[in-house]
XYZ file of N, CA and C in Angstrom:
768
model
N 29.777 12.546 27.488
C 28.839 12.578 25.923
C 27.811 10.925 25.449
N 27.172 11.475 25.219
C 26.941 9.966 23.648
C 28.522 9.634 22.948
N 28.047 8.165 22.876
C 29.542 7.977 22.278
C 28.634 7.917 20.348
N 29.187 8.353 20.006
C 29.050 8.611 18.764
C 28.610 8.272 18.112
N 27.671 7.311 16.567
C 28.342 6.262 15.485
C 28.840 6.104 14.572
N 29.836 5.134 14.010
C 30.471 5.817 14.230
C 30.201 6.517 12.079
N 30.878 6.855 12.115
C 30.708 8.201 10.373
C 31.639 7.705 9.483
N 32.846 6.954 9.115
C 33.212 6.669 8.143
C 32.690 6.499 7.331
N 32.427 6.508 5.253
C 31.964 6.677 4.634
C 31.804 4.429 4.483
N 33.773 4.732 4.509
C 33.830 3.248 4.107
C 33.283 1.932 5.241
N 32.754 1.922 6.557
C 32.457 1.552 7.096
C 31.176 1.528 6.875
N 30.318 1.564 6.670
C 28.728 1.700 5.860
C 28.610 0.556 4.820
N 27.216 -0.882 5.335
C 27.346 -1.712 4.548
C 26.511 -0.490 3.184
N 27.119 -0.186 2.048
C 26.549 0.357 0.680
C 25.852 0.236 0.226
N 25.258 0.906 -1.116
C 23.762 0.609 -1.622
C 24.220 -0.622 -2.105
N 23.671 -1.545 -1.727
C 23.681 -3.129 -3.297
C 23.327 -2.463 -4.631
N 23.105 -2.958 -5.814
C 23.856 -2.912 -6.905
C 21.297 -2.494 -7.385
N 21.195 -3.463 -6.112
C 19.460 -3.266 -7.024
C 18.699 -2.106 -5.753
N 19.624 -1.902 -4.543
C 18.678 -0.116 -4.683
C 19.631 0.872 -5.238
N 21.023 0.825 -5.917
C 20.708 2.194 -6.404
C 19.940 1.660 -8.153
N 19.461 0.984 -8.368
C 18.957 1.101 -8.945
C 18.461 1.179 -9.058
N 17.053 0.535 -8.711
C 15.842 1.747 -8.351
C 15.755 2.937 -7.365
N 16.864 3.160 -6.488
C 16.946 4.206 -6.408
C 16.752 5.331 -7.633
N 18.037 5.322 -8.773
C 18.169 5.987 -9.726
C 16.388 5.666 -10.256
N 16.232 5.004 -10.587
C 14.498 4.354 -11.931
C 13.772 4.956 -10.946
N 12.683 4.544 -9.247
C 12.283 5.223 -9.216
C 12.306 6.874 -8.226
N 13.119 6.945 -8.038
C 13.591 7.934 -6.563
C 13.556 7.814 -5.589
N 13.375 6.885 -4.943
C 13.112 6.806 -3.509
C 12.839 5.392 -3.408
N 13.696 5.101 -2.345
C 13.344 4.191 -1.307
C 12.939 3.216 0.357
N 12.425 2.755 0.285
C 11.769 2.275 1.394
C 12.437 1.315 2.589
N 12.949 1.540 3.864
C 13.560 0.091 4.423
C 12.073 -0.238 5.751
N 11.823 -0.944 5.419
C 11.296 -0.894 7.215
C 11.574 -1.583 8.377
N 11.379 -1.250 9.420
C 11.686 -1.384 10.977
C 12.849 -1.204 10.862
N 13.351 -0.125 10.968
C 14.682 0.342 10.951
C 14.972 0.435 12.551
N 14.379 0.777 13.107
C 14.663 1.236 14.514
C 13.185 0.554 14.826
N 14.194 -0.008 16.214
C 13.799 -1.057 17.017
C 12.717 0.068 18.332
N 11.661 -0.497 19.074
C 10.624 -0.140 20.084
C 11.491 0.416 21.567
N 12.996 0.518 21.681
C 13.832 1.140 22.577
C 13.953 2.575 21.860
N 15.109 1.914 20.399
C 14.832 3.716 20.212
C 13.993 4.231 19.845
N 13.244 4.365 19.215
C 12.208 4.953 19.188
C 11.412 5.676 20.300
N 11.857 4.322 21.552
C 10.652 5.322 22.281
C 11.197 6.468 23.282
N 11.954 6.854 23.391
C 12.203 8.009 24.357
C 12.304 9.314 22.611
N 12.073 8.885 21.337
C 11.866 9.970 20.435
C 10.771 10.310 20.015
N 9.390 8.971 21.033
C 8.191 9.556 20.577
C 8.237 10.121 21.349
N 8.837 9.797 22.634
C 8.603 10.727 24.318
C 8.542 11.951 23.732
N 9.838 12.314 23.166
C 10.681 14.022 22.421
C 9.195 14.434 21.853
N 8.394 14.104 21.157
C 7.928 14.249 20.145
C 7.462 15.350 20.219
N 6.549 14.361 21.261
C 4.904 13.957 22.367
C 5.158 15.862 23.416
N 6.590 15.789 23.952
C 6.827 16.863 24.620
C 5.760 18.187 24.246
N 7.656 18.313 22.639
C 6.980 19.290 21.935
C 6.127 19.588 21.570
N 4.934 18.504 21.282
C 3.937 19.224 21.169
C 2.764 19.930 22.342
N 3.581 19.370 23.247
C 2.096 19.663 24.670
C 2.620 20.755 25.257
N 3.855 19.609 26.162
C 4.516 21.157 27.538
C 6.455 21.180 26.232
N 6.529 21.688 25.792
C 7.621 22.057 25.310
C 8.765 22.894 26.253
N 8.304 23.418 26.227
C 8.953 24.236 27.592
C 9.351 23.229 29.105
N 8.442 22.155 29.002
C 9.404 21.287 30.052
C 10.118 20.610 29.601
N 11.351 20.463 28.193
C 12.083 20.005 27.904
C 13.494 20.696 28.428
N 14.281 20.401 29.043
C 15.666 21.594 28.441
C 15.609 21.799 26.975
N 16.844 23.626 27.180
C 16.494 24.077 25.563
C 17.097 23.515 25.270
N 18.014 22.782 25.017
C 18.705 22.046 24.006
C 17.710 20.839 23.146
N 16.347 20.708 23.720
C 15.700 19.051 22.644
C 14.863 19.951 22.027
N 14.514 21.726 22.599
C 13.585 22.196 22.207
C 13.686 22.996 20.296
N 14.094 22.090 19.598
C 14.521 22.439 18.661
C 14.992 21.840 17.629
N 14.075 20.816 17.317
C 14.650 18.527 16.669
C 16.486 19.866 15.214
N 16.434 18.551 14.903
C 16.755 17.450 15.497
C 17.667 17.030 16.758
N 17.589 18.472 18.523
C 17.595 17.974 19.509
C 17.329 16.763 20.644
N 18.539 17.044 21.102
C 17.602 15.523 21.961
C 17.529 14.704 21.169
N 17.142 14.061 21.908
C 16.613 12.134 21.560
C 16.960 12.117 20.135
N 15.941 12.944 19.546
C 15.708 12.452 18.179
C 17.656 12.781 16.605
N 18.356 12.874 17.603
C 19.342 13.291 17.506
C 20.613 12.035 17.361
N 19.919 11.172 17.888
C 19.867 10.070 17.420
C 20.082 9.899 15.543
N 19.279 10.099 14.879
C 18.788 9.561 14.532
C 19.812 10.142 12.962
N 20.526 12.028 13.209
C 21.142 12.786 12.395
C 22.110 11.947 11.413
N 22.659 11.378 12.280
C 23.683 10.617 11.107
C 23.764 8.765 11.894
N 22.254 8.275 11.729
C 22.634 7.020 11.462
C 22.961 6.076 10.733
N 23.138 4.963 10.639
C 23.847 4.579 9.313
C 23.093 4.031 8.722
N 21.964 3.675 8.508
C 20.848 3.196 7.541
C 20.331 4.987 6.467
N 20.671 6.030 6.935
C 19.694 7.043 6.620
C 21.812 7.272 5.388
N 22.398 7.181 6.255
C 24.190 6.662 6.121
C 24.828 6.375 4.888
N 24.395 4.916 5.157
C 24.757 4.548 3.921
C 24.100 4.790 2.295
N 22.734 5.634 2.618
C 22.127 6.094 1.565
C 23.204 7.526 1.168
N 22.897 8.088 1.478
C 23.380 9.382 1.401
C 25.196 9.248 1.316
N 25.522 8.752 1.807
C 27.100 8.284 0.945
C 27.072 8.243 -0.066
N 26.249 7.919 -0.932
C 26.062 7.411 -1.866
C 25.155 8.417 -3.352
N 24.582 8.832 -2.086
C 24.004 9.836 -3.209
C 23.698 10.737 -3.589
N 24.752 12.228 -2.301
C 24.796 13.302 -1.542
C 26.636 13.597 -2.240
N 27.718 12.777 -1.212
C 28.360 12.249 -1.079
C 28.781 11.436 -0.266
N 30.105 10.474 -1.168
C 30.612 9.183 -0.209
C 31.749 9.981 1.102
N 31.918 11.923 1.663
C 32.633 12.265 2.001
C 31.584 13.298 3.746
N 31.547 12.558 4.573
C 30.374 13.063 5.955
C 30.684 14.131 5.784
N 32.356 15.122 6.245
C 32.094 16.391 6.054
C 31.466 17.963 4.896
N 30.736 16.733 3.959
C 30.632 17.757 2.439
C 28.715 16.920 3.425
N 28.380 16.865 4.245
C 27.206 16.678 3.962
C 25.994 17.838 5.194
N 25.384 17.984 4.120
C 24.446 18.587 5.734
C 23.548 18.507 5.555
N 23.008 18.845 6.682
C 21.334 18.617 8.039
C 20.370 19.616 7.574
N 20.250 20.246 6.412
C 18.943 21.362 6.341
C 18.148 21.901 7.492
N 17.885 20.233 7.659
C 16.052 21.164 8.571
C 16.631 19.516 8.776
N 15.039 19.424 10.362
C 14.187 18.753 10.524
C 12.618 19.124 10.864
N 11.909 18.216 11.344
C 10.704 18.639 11.476
C 9.885 17.279 11.981
N 8.554 17.304 12.759
C 8.210 16.525 12.806
C 6.995 16.996 12.257
N 6.329 15.664 11.411
C 4.939 15.977 10.265
C 4.400 15.300 12.110
N 2.855 15.645 12.271
C 2.063 14.674 12.811
C 0.913 14.985 12.454
N -0.077 14.485 12.203
C -1.351 14.103 11.726
C -1.846 13.084 12.467
N -3.676 14.139 12.621
C -4.971 12.818 13.318
C -4.941 12.348 11.388
N -5.864 11.773 12.259
C -8.210 11.217 11.704
C -7.887 12.759 11.022
N -8.389 12.841 9.743
C -9.784 13.896 10.012
C -8.532 16.016 9.343
N -7.473 15.743 10.125
C -6.721 16.997 9.884
C -7.159 17.167 9.005
N -8.360 18.224 8.238
C -8.197 18.640 7.002
C -7.550 19.638 6.129
N -5.978 20.631 7.390
C -5.482 21.095 7.223
C -3.131 20.170 7.115
N -4.295 19.375 6.891
C -2.896 18.665 6.492
C -2.488 17.498 5.353
N -3.555 18.114 4.355
C -3.910 16.857 3.537
C -3.178 16.468 2.491
N -3.359 16.834 1.397
C -3.259 15.962 0.080
C -2.475 18.274 -0.571
N -1.375 17.577 -1.416
C -0.445 18.957 -1.080
C 0.915 18.760 -2.144
N 0.936 18.227 -3.329
C 1.415 18.320 -4.820
C 2.402 19.598 -4.748
N 3.788 18.440 -4.765
C 4.960 19.767 -4.987
C 6.286 19.033 -5.570
N 6.826 20.111 -5.926
C 8.941 18.747 -6.743
C 8.043 18.788 -7.930
N 9.631 17.559 -7.999
C 9.075 17.267 -9.368
C 9.642 18.237 -10.887
N 10.454 16.629 -10.772
C 10.733 17.382 -12.142
C 12.230 17.404 -12.358
N 12.556 17.477 -14.093
C 14.457 17.939 -14.585
C 14.642 19.639 -13.911
N 15.874 20.039 -12.844
C 15.710 21.410 -12.809
C 17.631 21.653 -12.582
N 17.629 22.591 -13.856
C 19.455 22.905 -13.087
C 19.469 23.204 -11.428
N 18.446 24.099 -11.230
C 18.822 24.279 -9.590
C 19.535 23.553 -8.382
N 20.250 23.728 -7.857
C 21.239 22.268 -7.288
C 20.531 22.375 -5.871
N 19.622 22.901 -5.173
C 19.224 22.456 -3.850
C 17.648 21.037 -5.420
N 17.509 20.980 -6.541
C 16.782 19.885 -6.645
C 17.432 19.760 -7.342
N 18.240 19.639 -8.410
C 19.311 18.873 -10.671
C 19.716 16.900 -8.834
N 18.894 16.531 -9.992
C 19.322 15.353 -9.857
C 19.729 14.651 -10.984
N 21.051 14.409 -10.751
C 21.958 13.788 -12.236
C 23.099 12.575 -11.612
N 22.616 12.155 -13.035
C 24.015 10.434 -12.675
C 25.120 11.308 -13.807
N 26.388 10.757 -13.164
C 27.805 10.855 -14.175
C 27.997 10.064 -13.288
N 29.442 9.902 -13.754
C 30.284 8.683 -14.291
C 30.468 8.002 -12.590
N 28.835 7.602 -13.312
C 29.550 6.176 -12.452
C 28.034 5.849 -11.353
N 27.895 7.393 -10.993
C 27.346 7.856 -9.716
C 26.641 8.416 -10.100
N 25.422 9.175 -9.106
C 23.863 9.247 -8.134
C 24.916 10.450 -7.796
N 23.857 11.747 -8.042
C 23.709 13.476 -7.784
C 23.343 13.874 -7.363
N 22.864 12.869 -6.050
C 21.055 14.053 -5.902
C 21.656 15.171 -5.267
N 19.779 16.390 -5.409
C 20.731 17.763 -4.490
C 19.664 16.784 -3.275
N 18.696 18.292 -2.760
C 18.398 17.895 -1.218
C 17.256 16.428 -1.447
N 17.708 15.604 -0.408
C 17.573 14.504 -0.380
C 16.581 15.058 1.626
N 14.986 13.938 1.127
C 14.975 13.809 1.760
C 14.717 12.341 2.398
N 14.902 12.511 4.244
C 14.788 11.089 5.006
C 13.408 11.689 6.000
N 12.664 10.229 5.916
C 11.168 10.567 6.453
C 11.691 9.035 7.670
N 11.485 9.590 8.767
C 11.403 8.339 9.782
C 9.744 7.868 10.709
N 9.769 7.357 9.952
C 7.950 6.539 9.798
C 7.986 6.059 11.532
N 7.630 6.913 12.220
C 7.628 6.443 14.425
C 6.399 5.258 14.914
N 5.809 5.168 13.489
C 3.835 4.629 13.824
C 4.008 3.306 12.248
N 2.738 2.917 12.854
C 3.354 2.128 11.644
C 1.786 2.882 10.341
N 2.456 2.680 9.457
C 1.403 3.135 7.848
C 1.155 1.984 7.038
N -0.585 2.689 6.950
C -1.023 1.543 6.068
C -1.075 1.793 4.498
N -1.126 0.475 4.451
C -1.742 0.731 2.788
C -2.969 1.644 2.683
N -1.971 2.965 1.695
C -3.771 3.697 0.963
C -4.496 4.924 2.547
N -3.275 4.577 3.610
C -4.050 5.229 4.629
C -3.631 6.401 5.393
N -2.699 7.198 4.886
C -1.915 8.190 4.640
C -0.310 8.139 4.344
N 0.239 8.758 4.757
C 1.946 8.795 4.953
C 1.520 10.033 3.525
N 3.375 9.372 2.502
C 4.196 10.212 1.504
C 2.905 9.819 0.500
N 2.544 10.250 -0.641
C 2.814 9.901 -1.750
C 3.987 10.081 -3.387
N 3.969 9.428 -3.694
C 5.046 10.027 -4.888
C 4.895 9.148 -5.997
N 5.101 10.651 -7.179
C 5.104 9.038 -8.660
C 6.456 9.035 -8.849
N 6.370 7.708 -8.907
C 7.831 6.690 -8.957
C 8.478 7.797 -10.201
N 9.883 8.226 -10.667
C 10.663 8.549 -12.058
C 10.428 10.027 -12.568
N 9.399 11.107 -11.771
C 8.732 11.961 -11.774
C 10.973 12.624 -11.376
N 11.285 12.012 -10.689
C 12.606 13.495 -10.503
C 13.781 13.567 -12.094
N 12.301 12.571 -13.162
C 13.909 12.762 -14.098
C 12.716 13.283 -14.958
N 11.677 13.936 -14.515
C 10.876 14.275 -16.292
C 11.081 15.220 -16.472
N 11.026 15.317 -17.507
C 11.636 16.589 -19.568
C 10.396 17.063 -18.731
N 8.792 17.070 -18.481
C 7.723 17.899 -19.009
C 7.677 18.269 -16.748
N 8.734 19.383 -16.612
C 8.449 19.208 -15.096
C 7.923 20.472 -15.296
N 6.760 21.294 -15.469
C 5.711 22.586 -15.852
C 4.816 21.535 -15.932
N 4.483 20.556 -15.896
C 3.261 19.564 -17.000
C 3.045 18.675 -15.834
N 3.739 18.620 -15.133
C 3.516 17.273 -13.597
C 2.078 17.799 -13.339
N 1.515 18.884 -12.926
C 0.396 19.749 -12.267
C -0.120 18.802 -13.373
N -0.559 18.115 -14.246
C -2.037 17.824 -14.434
C -1.730 16.066 -14.487
N -1.451 16.099 -13.362
C -1.773 14.076 -12.673
C -1.863 14.363 -11.125
N -1.754 16.075 -10.507
C -1.731 15.594 -9.709
C -3.286 15.747 -8.541
N -4.362 14.221 -9.647
C -6.173 13.611 -9.297
C -5.236 13.041 -7.971
N -5.267 12.714 -7.102
C -4.534 11.342 -6.096
C -5.466 10.124 -7.309
N -6.428 10.251 -7.271
C -6.503 9.746 -8.377
C -6.480 9.122 -10.097
N -5.383 9.854 -10.397
C -4.987 9.695 -12.001
C -4.504 9.236 -12.109
N -3.760 7.307 -11.182
C -2.780 6.265 -11.624
C -1.474 6.318 -11.741
N -1.165 7.881 -11.400
C 0.435 7.772 -11.232
C 0.839 7.240 -9.781
N 0.329 8.549 -8.989
C 1.275 8.092 -7.643
C 1.268 6.614 -7.235
N 2.066 7.024 -6.362
C 2.199 5.600 -5.560
C 2.386 5.888 -3.554
N 1.153 5.034 -2.828
C 2.235 5.082 -1.588
C 2.772 4.250 -1.236
N 1.807 3.597 0.360
C 3.041 2.395 1.058
C 2.672 1.684 2.309
N 2.794 0.919 2.836
C 2.605 -0.061 4.245
C 4.256 -0.250 4.766
N 3.994 -0.561 6.250
C 5.403 0.240 6.848
C 5.325 -0.588 8.164
N 5.852 -1.493 8.910
C 5.345 -0.624 10.399
C 6.031 0.244 11.090
N 5.984 0.948 12.336
C 6.845 1.338 13.295
C 8.330 1.531 12.639
N 8.791 2.536 12.659
C 10.166 2.393 12.818
C 11.388 2.379 11.393
N 10.192 2.125 10.467
C 10.598 2.535 8.798
C 11.284 3.826 8.390
N 12.551 3.744 7.581
C 13.007 4.714 6.719
C 12.887 4.810 4.749
N 11.973 6.088 5.384
C 12.165 6.630 3.229
C 12.929 7.905 2.859
N 13.172 7.307 1.836
C 14.467 8.438 1.545
C 13.989 8.671 0.254
N 13.439 9.598 -0.200
C 13.775 10.638 -1.939
C 13.931 11.209 -2.164
N 14.740 11.336 -3.441
C 14.885 12.930 -3.751
C 13.692 13.752 -4.287
N 14.134 14.901 -3.280
C 13.143 16.514 -3.445
C 13.150 16.542 -4.737
N 13.218 16.132 -5.590
C 13.294 16.273 -6.551
C 11.657 15.350 -7.422
N 11.587 14.153 -6.977
C 10.274 13.138 -6.820
C 8.505 14.270 -6.264
N 8.008 14.286 -7.584
C 7.393 14.567 -6.920
C 6.648 13.806 -5.875
N 5.827 15.356 -4.927
C 5.507 13.791 -3.512
C 3.984 14.794 -3.185
N 3.856 14.671 -2.506
C 2.472 15.026 -1.403
C 2.121 14.594 -0.515
N 1.879 14.959 0.709
C 1.268 14.681 2.124
C -0.469 13.302 1.515
N -0.923 12.878 2.315
C -2.021 12.566 1.719
C -3.114 12.012 3.517
N -3.475 13.068 3.538
C -5.285 12.831 4.191
C -4.497 11.383 5.259
N -4.398 11.588 6.686
C -4.148 10.298 7.437
C -5.537 9.530 7.922
N -5.774 8.313 7.913
C -7.313 7.534 7.678
C -6.447 6.091 8.401
N -6.079 6.520 10.004
C -5.653 5.669 10.300
C -6.256 5.886 12.367
N -6.233 6.039 13.140
C -6.739 6.057 14.148
C -5.876 6.577 15.454
N -3.922 5.955 15.415
C -2.916 6.736 15.160
C -2.569 6.813 14.393
N -1.992 8.242 15.113
C -2.063 9.406 14.529
C -0.331 9.461 13.732
N -0.773 10.103 12.675
C 1.156 9.568 12.187
C 2.559 10.427 12.455
N 2.948 9.752 12.867
C 4.167 11.158 13.436
C 5.515 10.883 13.486
N 5.814 10.980 12.423
C 6.664 10.981 11.953
C 8.343 12.762 11.105
N 9.501 11.860 11.186
C 10.230 12.654 11.960
C 11.312 13.037 9.433
N 10.626 14.672 8.939
C 10.950 15.088 8.264
C 12.438 15.282 8.537
N 13.870 14.624 8.117
C 15.089 15.512 7.895
C 15.790 15.658 5.795
N 15.586 17.074 6.137
C 16.734 17.408 4.910
C 18.339 17.021 5.024
N 18.065 16.225 3.499
C 19.880 16.187 3.070
C 20.647 17.220 2.317
N 21.586 17.338 1.907
C 22.017 18.329 0.831
C 23.559 18.781 0.779
N 24.293 18.780 -0.066
C 25.297 18.752 0.115
C 25.924 20.065 0.779
N 27.303 20.026 1.209
C 28.057 22.003 2.346
C 27.592 23.198 1.470
N 27.602 22.752 0.240
C 28.229 23.507 -1.050
C 27.181 24.417 -1.718
N 26.155 23.933 -0.993
C 24.558 24.369 -1.094
C 23.878 24.469 0.170
N 22.556 25.608 -1.097
C 21.886 26.015 0.620
C 19.960 26.171 0.671
N 19.536 25.297 1.145
C 17.859 25.717 0.520
C 17.381 26.187 1.396
N 16.834 26.026 3.011
C 16.056 26.582 4.577
C 17.353 27.029 4.423
N 16.273 28.621 5.294
C 16.672 28.857 6.582
C 16.695 28.630 8.016
N 18.326 28.320 8.243
C 18.746 27.768 9.491
C 17.983 27.911 10.160
N 17.518 27.058 11.434
C 16.359 27.316 12.348
C 17.172 26.400 13.962
N 18.156 26.028 13.683
C 18.869 25.301 14.940
C 19.009 27.346 15.655
N 19.619 26.133 17.592
C 20.264 27.123 18.376
C 21.022 27.387 19.513
N 21.801 27.404 19.097
C 22.363 27.507 20.743
C 23.441 26.178 20.746
N 22.205 26.295 22.400
C 21.634 24.927 22.938
C 21.849 23.905 22.340
N 21.394 23.843 21.463
C 21.510 22.526 20.388
C 21.969 21.399 20.230
N 22.937 23.175 19.766
C 24.198 22.605 18.996
C 24.517 22.466 19.902
N 25.100 23.345 21.516
C 26.989 22.490 22.514
C 25.650 21.376 22.588
N 25.411 20.562 22.858
C 24.399 19.359 23.587
C 24.768 17.799 21.634
N 25.130 18.563 21.387
C 25.520 17.312 19.995
C 27.033 17.170 20.669
N 26.815 16.004 19.806
C 27.887 15.622 19.501
C 29.347 15.530 18.612
N 30.540 16.500 18.682
C 30.883 16.836 17.015
C 31.120 16.174 16.353
N 31.020 15.155 16.109
C 30.192 14.222 14.674
C 29.539 15.118 14.312
N 28.364 14.892 15.459
C 27.270 14.874 14.763
C 26.925 17.089 14.489
N 27.200 17.264 15.184
C 27.382 19.261 14.830
C 28.249 19.052 13.794
N 28.446 18.951 12.943
C 29.630 19.082 12.098
C 28.483 18.592 10.773
N 27.265 18.592 11.343
C 26.048 18.470 10.203
C 25.350 19.323 10.095
N 25.795 20.642 10.366
C 24.873 21.916 10.569
C 26.768 22.746 10.726
N 27.094 22.759 9.843
C 28.611 24.061 8.933
C 27.330 24.620 8.460
N 28.252 25.839 8.576
C 27.644 27.173 7.466
C 27.845 26.046 5.710
N 27.307 27.239 4.710
C 28.066 26.340 3.922
C 29.298 27.015 3.228
N 29.454 26.008 2.761
C 31.389 26.408 2.626
C 32.062 25.508 1.147
N 33.229 25.042 0.711
C 33.752 24.053 -0.914
C 34.781 23.433 1.185
N 34.793 22.349 1.353
C 36.255 21.904 3.101
C 37.495 22.082 2.214
N 36.940 21.757 0.540
C 38.888 22.082 0.487
C 39.319 23.912 0.738
N 38.608 24.794 0.728
C 39.766 25.697 1.465
C 40.250 25.336 3.058
N 39.826 24.371 3.593
C 39.891 24.278 5.411
C 41.441 23.399 4.770
N 41.874 23.469 3.743
C 43.509 22.811 3.506
C 44.727 24.116 3.345
């Protein structure tokens, strides 16, 4: 089996004070050019096969994040953030799901769609700061496998909306020209991480190179939002360290 990426929280470079404050203030962080071309090549190839000829892939690779994409499940660049905002123990972090976002210029059915945002007691969307620590509910980890130009697509976000007291009023700003939406530009291999409690939206893609992005959802082991889409073949092909991200919902204290 492939040698797993180191897993213990203590082995990761912790978030800087600036990064923690920015995530708390804005609800998202962008890390440019995290993945190398060598890392991305097999993942891009898998994504293309999933689009064109999924039956040509091994059964273990037909469900994301199986296959080459499994390299991203516990990638240190993502885990150093998740350990700070979900739980500092890896066994208490679950991977809810993963999907491929593929868009070409002019894809009308994959355009503007604002959703989420605001304070909530729903544990899947709750964002809290308590006793010196961030507690983010469901958290999106987005790997941009192709570059994103400024204002040309990607994901738009309303910074700070994860802490808005007027959750049900946020649709007042859903016009993309309302002046509150932020977008980003980044090279291939970049990493975007945001709280699901931030109001966000896909955008019309306006680049010749298609958008190819993998969206992971992570949550605490105590709760679940998505219906699991994993297969026995996918799980069997993962290392034990990566397989545990797909444990059922429970509290690890009962294992003791």
